[in-house]
PDB file of C-alpha atoms in Angstrom:
ATOM      1  CA  ASP A   1     105.994 124.917 107.994  1.00 57.00           C
ATOM      2  CA  THR A   2     104.461 123.114 105.042  1.00 65.00           C
ATOM      3  CA  GLU A   3     102.451 126.022 103.703  1.00 91.00           C
ATOM      4  CA  VAL A   4     101.674 126.848 100.099  1.00 97.00           C
ATOM      5  CA  THR A   5      99.596 129.920  99.588  1.00 97.00           C
ATOM      6  CA  GLN A   6      97.451 130.803  96.560  1.00 98.00           C
ATOM      7  CA  THR A   7      95.590 133.921  95.527  1.00 97.00           C
ATOM      8  CA  PRO A   8      92.917 134.688  94.859  1.00 98.00           C
ATOM      9  CA  LYS A   9      90.688 132.135  96.560  1.00 97.00           C
ATOM     10  CA  HIS A  10      87.833 132.693  94.140  1.00 98.00           C
ATOM     11  CA  LEU A  11      87.852 134.217  90.659  1.00 97.00           C
ATOM     12  CA  VAL A  12      85.044 134.845  88.230  1.00 97.00           C
ATOM     13  CA  MET A  13      86.110 135.942  84.779  1.00 95.00           C
ATOM     14  CA  GLY A  14      84.567 136.446  81.394  1.00 93.00           C
ATOM     15  CA  MET A  15      85.814 134.630  78.289  1.00 92.00           C
ATOM     16  CA  THR A  16      87.579 137.744  77.045  1.00 91.00           C
ATOM     17  CA  ASN A  17      89.318 138.613  80.262  1.00 92.00           C
ATOM     18  CA  LYS A  18      93.007 138.181  81.215  1.00 96.00           C
ATOM     19  CA  LYS A  19      93.741 137.196  84.757  1.00 97.00           C
ATOM     20  CA  SER A  20      96.525 135.558  86.780  1.00 98.00           C
ATOM     21  CA  LEU A  21      96.637 133.043  89.535  1.00 98.00           C
ATOM     22  CA  LYS A  22      99.491 133.251  92.052  1.00 98.00           C
ATOM     23  CA  CYS A  23     101.206 130.656  94.205  1.00 98.00           C
ATOM     24  CA  GLU A  24     103.946 131.077  96.808  1.00 98.00           C
ATOM     25  CA  GLN A  25     105.959 128.764  99.036  1.00 97.00           C
ATOM     26  CA  HIS A  26     108.766 129.477 101.434  1.00 91.00           C
ATOM     27  CA  MET A  27     109.848 125.958 102.233  1.00 93.00           C
ATOM     28  CA  GLY A  28     112.885 126.047  99.889  1.00 93.00           C
ATOM     29  CA  HIS A  29     111.162 123.600  97.584  1.00 93.00           C
ATOM     30  CA  ARG A  30     112.661 123.405  94.081  1.00 93.00           C
ATOM     31  CA  ALA A  31     109.722 121.892  92.203  1.00 93.00           C
ATOM     32  CA  MET A  32     106.327 123.597  91.814  1.00 95.00           C
ATOM     33  CA  TYR A  33     103.187 122.316  90.059  1.00 96.00           C
ATOM     34  CA  TRP A  34      99.895 123.428  88.638  1.00 98.00           C
ATOM     35  CA  TYR A  35      96.894 121.087  88.747  1.00 98.00           C
ATOM     36  CA  LYS A  36      93.312 121.399  87.577  1.00 98.00           C
ATOM     37  CA  GLN A  37      90.555 119.589  89.490  1.00 98.00           C
ATOM     38  CA  LYS A  38      86.987 119.203  88.435  1.00 97.00           C
ATOM     39  CA  ALA A  39      84.263 118.139  90.922  1.00 94.00           C
ATOM     40  CA  LYS A  40      84.503 114.473  92.050  1.00 91.00           C
ATOM     41  CA  LYS A  41      87.634 113.906  89.995  1.00 94.00           C
ATOM     42  CA  PRO A  42      91.282 113.618  91.077  1.00 95.00           C
ATOM     43  CA  PRO A  43      93.665 116.515  90.332  1.00 96.00           C
ATOM     44  CA  GLU A  44      95.052 116.563  86.813  1.00 96.00           C
ATOM     45  CA  LEU A  45      98.598 117.757  86.306  1.00 95.00           C
ATOM     46  CA  MET A  46      99.030 120.730  84.075  1.00 97.00           C
ATOM     47  CA  PHE A  47     102.627 122.032  84.464  1.00 97.00           C
ATOM     48  CA  VAL A  48     105.748 121.246  86.440  1.00 95.00           C
ATOM     49  CA  TYR A  49     108.614 123.640  87.092  1.00 95.00           C
ATOM     50  CA  SER A  50     111.826 122.139  88.420  1.00 92.00           C
ATOM     51  CA  TYR A  51     114.598 124.512  89.448  1.00 93.00           C
ATOM     52  CA  GLU A  52     112.603 127.344  87.858  1.00 95.00           C
ATOM     53  CA  LYS A  53     112.557 125.669  84.446  1.00 95.00           C
ATOM     54  CA  LEU A  54     109.432 124.265  82.849  1.00 96.00           C
ATOM     55  CA  SER A  55     109.992 120.499  82.824  1.00 93.00           C
ATOM     56  CA  ILE A  56     106.512 119.155  82.100  1.00 92.00           C
ATOM     57  CA  ASN A  57     103.587 120.561  80.062  1.00 95.00           C
ATOM     58  CA  GLU A  58     100.779 118.078  79.904  1.00 94.00           C
ATOM     59  CA  SER A  59      99.598 119.307  76.525  1.00 94.00           C
ATOM     60  CA  VAL A  60      97.724 122.204  78.108  1.00 97.00           C
ATOM     61  CA  PRO A  61      96.026 124.687  75.779  1.00 97.00           C
ATOM     62  CA  SER A  62      97.953 127.885  75.182  1.00 96.00           C
ATOM     63  CA  ARG A  63      95.250 129.933  76.854  1.00 97.00           C
ATOM     64  CA  PHE A  64      96.962 128.789  80.094  1.00 98.00           C
ATOM     65  CA  SER A  65     100.486 130.260  80.399  1.00 98.00           C
ATOM     66  CA  PRO A  66     102.685 129.396  83.392  1.00 98.00           C
ATOM     67  CA  GLU A  67     105.477 131.522  84.725  1.00 98.00           C
ATOM     68  CA  CYS A  68     108.032 130.915  87.446  1.00 97.00           C
ATOM     69  CA  PRO A  69     109.615 134.296  88.369  1.00 95.00           C
ATOM     70  CA  ASN A  70     111.759 132.744  91.095  1.00 94.00           C
ATOM     71  CA  SER A  71     112.018 129.590  93.168  1.00 91.00           C
ATOM     72  CA  SER A  72     109.285 130.739  95.566  1.00 96.00           C
ATOM     73  CA  LEU A  73     106.714 131.974  93.129  1.00 98.00           C
ATOM     74  CA  LEU A  74     104.555 130.371  90.475  1.00 98.00           C
ATOM     75  CA  ASN A  75     101.982 132.168  88.319  1.00 98.00           C
ATOM     76  CA  LEU A  76      99.361 130.953  85.903  1.00 98.00           C
ATOM     77  CA  HIS A  77      98.232 133.506  83.358  1.00 98.00           C
ATOM     78  CA  LEU A  78      94.756 133.009  81.939  1.00 97.00           C
ATOM     79  CA  HIS A  79      93.456 134.411  78.666  1.00 96.00           C
ATOM     80  CA  ALA A  80      90.406 133.674  76.532  1.00 95.00           C
ATOM     81  CA  LEU A  81      89.215 130.847  78.705  1.00 96.00           C
ATOM     82  CA  GLN A  82      86.164 128.699  78.039  1.00 96.00           C
ATOM     83  CA  PRO A  83      83.362 127.850  80.447  1.00 96.00           C
ATOM     84  CA  GLU A  84      84.660 124.278  80.637  1.00 97.00           C
ATOM     85  CA  ASP A  85      87.897 125.640  82.168  1.00 97.00           C
ATOM     86  CA  SER A  86      85.878 126.356  85.349  1.00 98.00           C
ATOM     87  CA  ALA A  87      87.482 124.264  88.069  1.00 98.00           C
ATOM     88  CA  LEU A  88      89.643 124.310  91.188  1.00 98.00           C
ATOM     89  CA  TYR A  89      93.239 125.226  90.345  1.00 98.00           C
ATOM     90  CA  LEU A  90      95.733 123.816  92.720  1.00 98.00           C
ATOM     91  CA  CYS A  91      99.372 124.724  93.177  1.00 98.00           C
ATOM     92  CA  ALA A  92     101.759 122.283  94.848  1.00 96.00           C
ATOM     93  CA  SER A  93     105.425 122.197  95.709  1.00 95.00           C
ATOM     94  CA  SER A  94     107.946 119.527  96.594  1.00 93.00           C
ATOM     95  CA  ARG A  95     111.536 119.430  97.854  1.00 90.00           C
ATOM     96  CA  SER A  96     112.609 118.037  94.527  1.00 80.00           C
ATOM     97  CA  GLY A  97     110.745 116.785  91.496  1.00 66.00           C
ATOM     98  CA  GLN A  98     111.716 113.146  91.652  1.00 71.00           C
ATOM     99  CA  GLY A  99     109.421 111.082  93.733  1.00 73.00           C
ATOM    100  CA  ALA A 100     109.049 113.574  96.496  1.00 82.00           C
ATOM    101  CA  MET A 101     105.832 114.162  98.342  1.00 89.00           C
ATOM    102  CA  GLN A 102     103.961 117.220  97.215  1.00 93.00           C
ATOM    103  CA  TYR A 103     102.233 119.827  99.376  1.00 95.00           C
ATOM    104  CA  PHE A 104      99.213 121.528  98.002  1.00 97.00           C
ATOM    105  CA  GLY A 105      97.893 125.078  98.378  1.00 97.00           C
ATOM    106  CA  PRO A 106      94.230 125.752  99.121  1.00 97.00           C
ATOM    107  CA  GLY A 107      93.449 126.371  95.450  1.00 98.00           C
ATOM    108  CA  THR A 108      91.746 129.015  93.424  1.00 98.00           C
ATOM    109  CA  ARG A 109      88.122 128.273  92.520  1.00 98.00           C
ATOM    110  CA  LEU A 110      87.727 129.632  88.983  1.00 98.00           C
ATOM    111  CA  THR A 111      84.395 130.243  87.248  1.00 97.00           C
ATOM    112  CA  VAL A 112      84.467 131.281  83.592  1.00 97.00           C
ATOM    113  CA  THR A 113      81.228 132.965  82.423  1.00 95.00           C
TER     114      THR A 113
ATOM    115  CA  ARG B   1      93.910  99.463  82.494  1.00 75.00           C
ATOM    116  CA  LYS B   2      94.199 102.557  84.672  1.00 83.00           C
ATOM    117  CA  GLU B   3      97.620 103.307  86.086  1.00 89.00           C
ATOM    118  CA  VAL B   4      96.182 103.587  89.642  1.00 94.00           C
ATOM    119  CA  GLU B   5      92.889 102.014  90.557  1.00 94.00           C
ATOM    120  CA  GLN B   6      90.811 102.493  93.670  1.00 95.00           C
ATOM    121  CA  ASP B   7      87.282 101.414  94.680  1.00 89.00           C
ATOM    122  CA  PRO B   8      85.411 104.705  94.546  1.00 85.00           C
ATOM    123  CA  GLY B   9      83.044 103.719  97.304  1.00 86.00           C
ATOM    124  CA  PRO B  10      81.228 105.314  98.942  1.00 91.00           C
ATOM    125  CA  PHE B  11      82.140 103.551 102.181  1.00 94.00           C
ATOM    126  CA  ASN B  12      79.678 104.305 104.944  1.00 96.00           C
ATOM    127  CA  VAL B  13      81.132 103.116 108.224  1.00 96.00           C
ATOM    128  CA  PRO B  14      79.951 103.423 111.808  1.00 97.00           C
ATOM    129  CA  GLU B  15      82.048 105.473 114.164  1.00 98.00           C
ATOM    130  CA  GLY B  16      84.626 103.327 115.967  1.00 98.00           C
ATOM    131  CA  ALA B  17      84.864 100.748 113.222  1.00 97.00           C
ATOM    132  CA  THR B  18      87.914  99.733 111.310  1.00 97.00           C
ATOM    133  CA  VAL B  19      88.015 100.415 107.566  1.00 96.00           C
ATOM    134  CA  ALA B  20      90.469  99.358 104.910  1.00 95.00           C
ATOM    135  CA  PHE B  21      91.088 100.631 101.435  1.00 92.00           C
ATOM    136  CA  ASN B  22      93.156  98.993  98.716  1.00 93.00           C
ATOM    137  CA  CYS B  23      94.701 100.549  95.688  1.00 95.00           C
ATOM    138  CA  THR B  24      96.416  98.803  92.762  1.00 96.00           C
ATOM    139  CA  TYR B  25      98.978 100.261  90.367  1.00 95.00           C
ATOM    140  CA  SER B  26     100.019  99.000  86.944  1.00 92.00           C
ATOM    141  CA  ASN B  27     103.565 100.191  86.564  1.00 89.00           C
ATOM    142  CA  SER B  28     106.018  97.920  88.301  1.00 88.00           C
ATOM    143  CA  ALA B  29     108.648 100.679  88.099  1.00 86.00           C
ATOM    144  CA  SER B  30     106.626 102.812  90.526  1.00 87.00           C
ATOM    145  CA  GLN B  31     108.826 103.756  93.526  1.00 84.00           C
ATOM    146  CA  SER B  32     107.004 106.291  95.704  1.00 90.00           C
ATOM    147  CA  PHE B  33     103.584 105.808  97.203  1.00 94.00           C
ATOM    148  CA  PHE B  34     101.372 108.101  99.166  1.00 95.00           C
ATOM    149  CA  TRP B  35      97.928 108.412 100.679  1.00 97.00           C
ATOM    150  CA  TYR B  36      96.346 111.838 100.597  1.00 97.00           C
ATOM    151  CA  ARG B  37      92.993 112.864 102.035  1.00 97.00           C
ATOM    152  CA  GLN B  38      90.806 115.525 100.531  1.00 98.00           C
ATOM    153  CA  ASP B  39      87.876 117.113 102.292  1.00 96.00           C
ATOM    154  CA  CYS B  40      84.986 118.503 100.251  1.00 94.00           C
ATOM    155  CA  ARG B  41      86.050 121.678  98.352  1.00 91.00           C
ATOM    156  CA  LYS B  42      89.508 121.655  99.974  1.00 95.00           C
ATOM    157  CA  GLU B  43      92.978 120.782  98.751  1.00 97.00           C
ATOM    158  CA  PRO B  44      94.490 117.281  99.045  1.00 97.00           C
ATOM    159  CA  LYS B  45      96.570 116.878 102.208  1.00 96.00           C
ATOM    160  CA  LEU B  46      99.347 114.351 102.642  1.00 95.00           C
ATOM    161  CA  LEU B  47      98.217 111.663 105.069  1.00 96.00           C
ATOM    162  CA  MET B  48     101.261 109.390 104.893  1.00 94.00           C
ATOM    163  CA  SER B  49     103.946 107.990 102.682  1.00 92.00           C
ATOM    164  CA  VAL B  50     103.935 104.245 102.174  1.00 93.00           C
ATOM    165  CA  TYR B  51     107.048 102.182 102.547  1.00 85.00           C
ATOM    166  CA  SER B  52     107.826  98.578 101.785  1.00 84.00           C
ATOM    167  CA  SER B  53     108.188  97.779 105.485  1.00 85.00           C
ATOM    168  CA  GLY B  54     104.779  99.313 106.153  1.00 87.00           C
ATOM    169  CA  ASN B  55     104.261 102.319 108.375  1.00 92.00           C
ATOM    170  CA  GLU B  56     101.897 103.378 111.110  1.00 94.00           C
ATOM    171  CA  ASP B  57     100.821 106.777 112.324  1.00 94.00           C
ATOM    172  CA  GLY B  58      98.452 106.619 115.212  1.00 96.00           C
ATOM    173  CA  ARG B  59      95.228 105.004 114.023  1.00 98.00           C
ATOM    174  CA  PHE B  60      96.436 104.817 110.445  1.00 97.00           C
ATOM    175  CA  THR B  61      98.524 101.981 108.923  1.00 97.00           C
ATOM    176  CA  ALA B  62      99.725 101.817 105.347  1.00 96.00           C
ATOM    177  CA  GLN B  63     101.176  98.746 103.639  1.00 95.00           C
ATOM    178  CA  LEU B  64     102.854  98.180 100.300  1.00 95.00           C
ATOM    179  CA  ASN B  65     102.919  94.899  98.474  1.00 93.00           C
ATOM    180  CA  ARG B  66     105.276  95.201  95.549  1.00 92.00           C
ATOM    181  CA  ALA B  67     104.768  91.661  94.290  1.00 93.00           C
ATOM    182  CA  SER B  68     101.044  92.162  93.879  1.00 93.00           C
ATOM    183  CA  GLN B  69     101.364  95.862  93.124  1.00 94.00           C
ATOM    184  CA  TYR B  70      98.965  97.168  95.654  1.00 93.00           C
ATOM    185  CA  ILE B  71      98.978  99.489  98.602  1.00 96.00           C
ATOM    186  CA  SER B  72      96.501  99.590 101.466  1.00 96.00           C
ATOM    187  CA  LEU B  73      95.321 102.002 104.135  1.00 97.00           C
ATOM    188  CA  LEU B  74      93.824 100.831 107.413  1.00 97.00           C
ATOM    189  CA  ILE B  75      92.017 103.229 109.684  1.00 98.00           C
ATOM    190  CA  ARG B  76      91.264 101.943 113.175  1.00 98.00           C
ATOM    191  CA  ASP B  77      88.744 103.338 115.669  1.00 98.00           C
ATOM    192  CA  SER B  78      87.285 105.619 112.978  1.00 98.00           C
ATOM    193  CA  LYS B  79      86.219 109.146 113.930  1.00 98.00           C
ATOM    194  CA  LEU B  80      83.646 111.435 112.384  1.00 98.00           C
ATOM    195  CA  SER B  81      86.545 113.684 111.292  1.00 97.00           C
ATOM    196  CA  ASP B  82      87.914 110.851 109.177  1.00 98.00           C
ATOM    197  CA  SER B  83      85.094 111.419 106.654  1.00 98.00           C
ATOM    198  CA  ALA B  84      86.836 112.508 103.455  1.00 97.00           C
ATOM    199  CA  THR B  85      87.968 111.248 100.068  1.00 97.00           C
ATOM    200  CA  TYR B  86      91.172 109.174 100.258  1.00 97.00           C
ATOM    201  CA  LEU B  87      93.467 109.412  97.245  1.00 97.00           C
ATOM    202  CA  CYS B  88      96.011 106.758  96.416  1.00 96.00           C
ATOM    203  CA  VAL B  89      99.035 108.434  94.732  1.00 95.00           C
ATOM    204  CA  VAL B  90     101.944 106.852  92.939  1.00 93.00           C
ATOM    205  CA  ASN B  91     105.181 108.274  91.531  1.00 89.00           C
ATOM    206  CA  ILE B  92     107.519 106.611  89.099  1.00 76.00           C
ATOM    207  CA  LEU B  93     111.221 106.988  89.877  1.00 65.00           C
ATOM    208  CA  GLY B  94     112.772 109.798  87.867  1.00 67.00           C
ATOM    209  CA  ASN B  95     109.401 111.137  86.870  1.00 75.00           C
ATOM    210  CA  GLU B  96     108.103 114.361  88.429  1.00 82.00           C
ATOM    211  CA  LYS B  97     104.507 113.346  87.886  1.00 86.00           C
ATOM    212  CA  LEU B  98     102.233 112.078  90.567  1.00 90.00           C
ATOM    213  CA  THR B  99      99.516 109.716  89.303  1.00 91.00           C
ATOM    214  CA  PHE B 100      96.300 109.900  91.341  1.00 94.00           C
ATOM    215  CA  GLY B 101      93.730 107.223  91.802  1.00 95.00           C
ATOM    216  CA  THR B 102      90.117 108.341  91.478  1.00 94.00           C
ATOM    217  CA  GLY B 103      89.761 108.445  95.278  1.00 95.00           C
ATOM    218  CA  THR B 104      87.649 106.520  97.710  1.00 95.00           C
ATOM    219  CA  ARG B 105      84.920 108.423  99.498  1.00 96.00           C
ATOM    220  CA  LEU B 106      84.532 107.531 103.221  1.00 97.00           C
ATOM    221  CA  THR B 107      81.653 108.701 105.412  1.00 97.00           C
ATOM    222  CA  ILE B 108      81.772 107.878 109.132  1.00 97.00           C
ATOM    223  CA  ILE B 109      78.289 107.569 110.587  1.00 97.00           C
ATOM    224  CA  PRO B 110      77.612 108.564 114.234  1.00 96.00           C
TER     225      PRO B 110
END
């Protein structure tokens, strides 16, 4: 089973709202990722958690706050977003962080109004 | 120079034809290579890993040329369901980051 699940599938939020995106995997993977993808562009890495520790932050604005409560779960907390943050947010996981293939969840389509 | 470069296409190919994509990468330390496909408004899905010896999975063949720093994907007997964007993805050993090419859009025409 190579399934990564994400909730919600769609999210519309105002610029003053606080919301969270959730990601879950039960493959025993030890690395989890958040990506942002705009239309007709490749995914852009935001954060990497390896063994539940934040290992990469690609200079993401602080209005995005990741959290890894345990090895199966990954959250992305959103606060005071801008309309340009509207995008598809993808979660991925891999067996380990180093060179391993990544499996993506279906994504959360976020619209900031 | 971009770290991973692909011809963005679009490639419009008749059903049953053979189509080939190339991708070049700039960092000679790159160690892991993958092809992903992404359907419109869906997530990227792993198509295949690419090994130095080349590998084949049904109608799909991937090749790696380390000397010239490029990887290729060949699709034989193309089907309508092969229509998608194909992403070339490279990982540098010891680095958790995947570097994506911009993707090549393929449309199979009936």
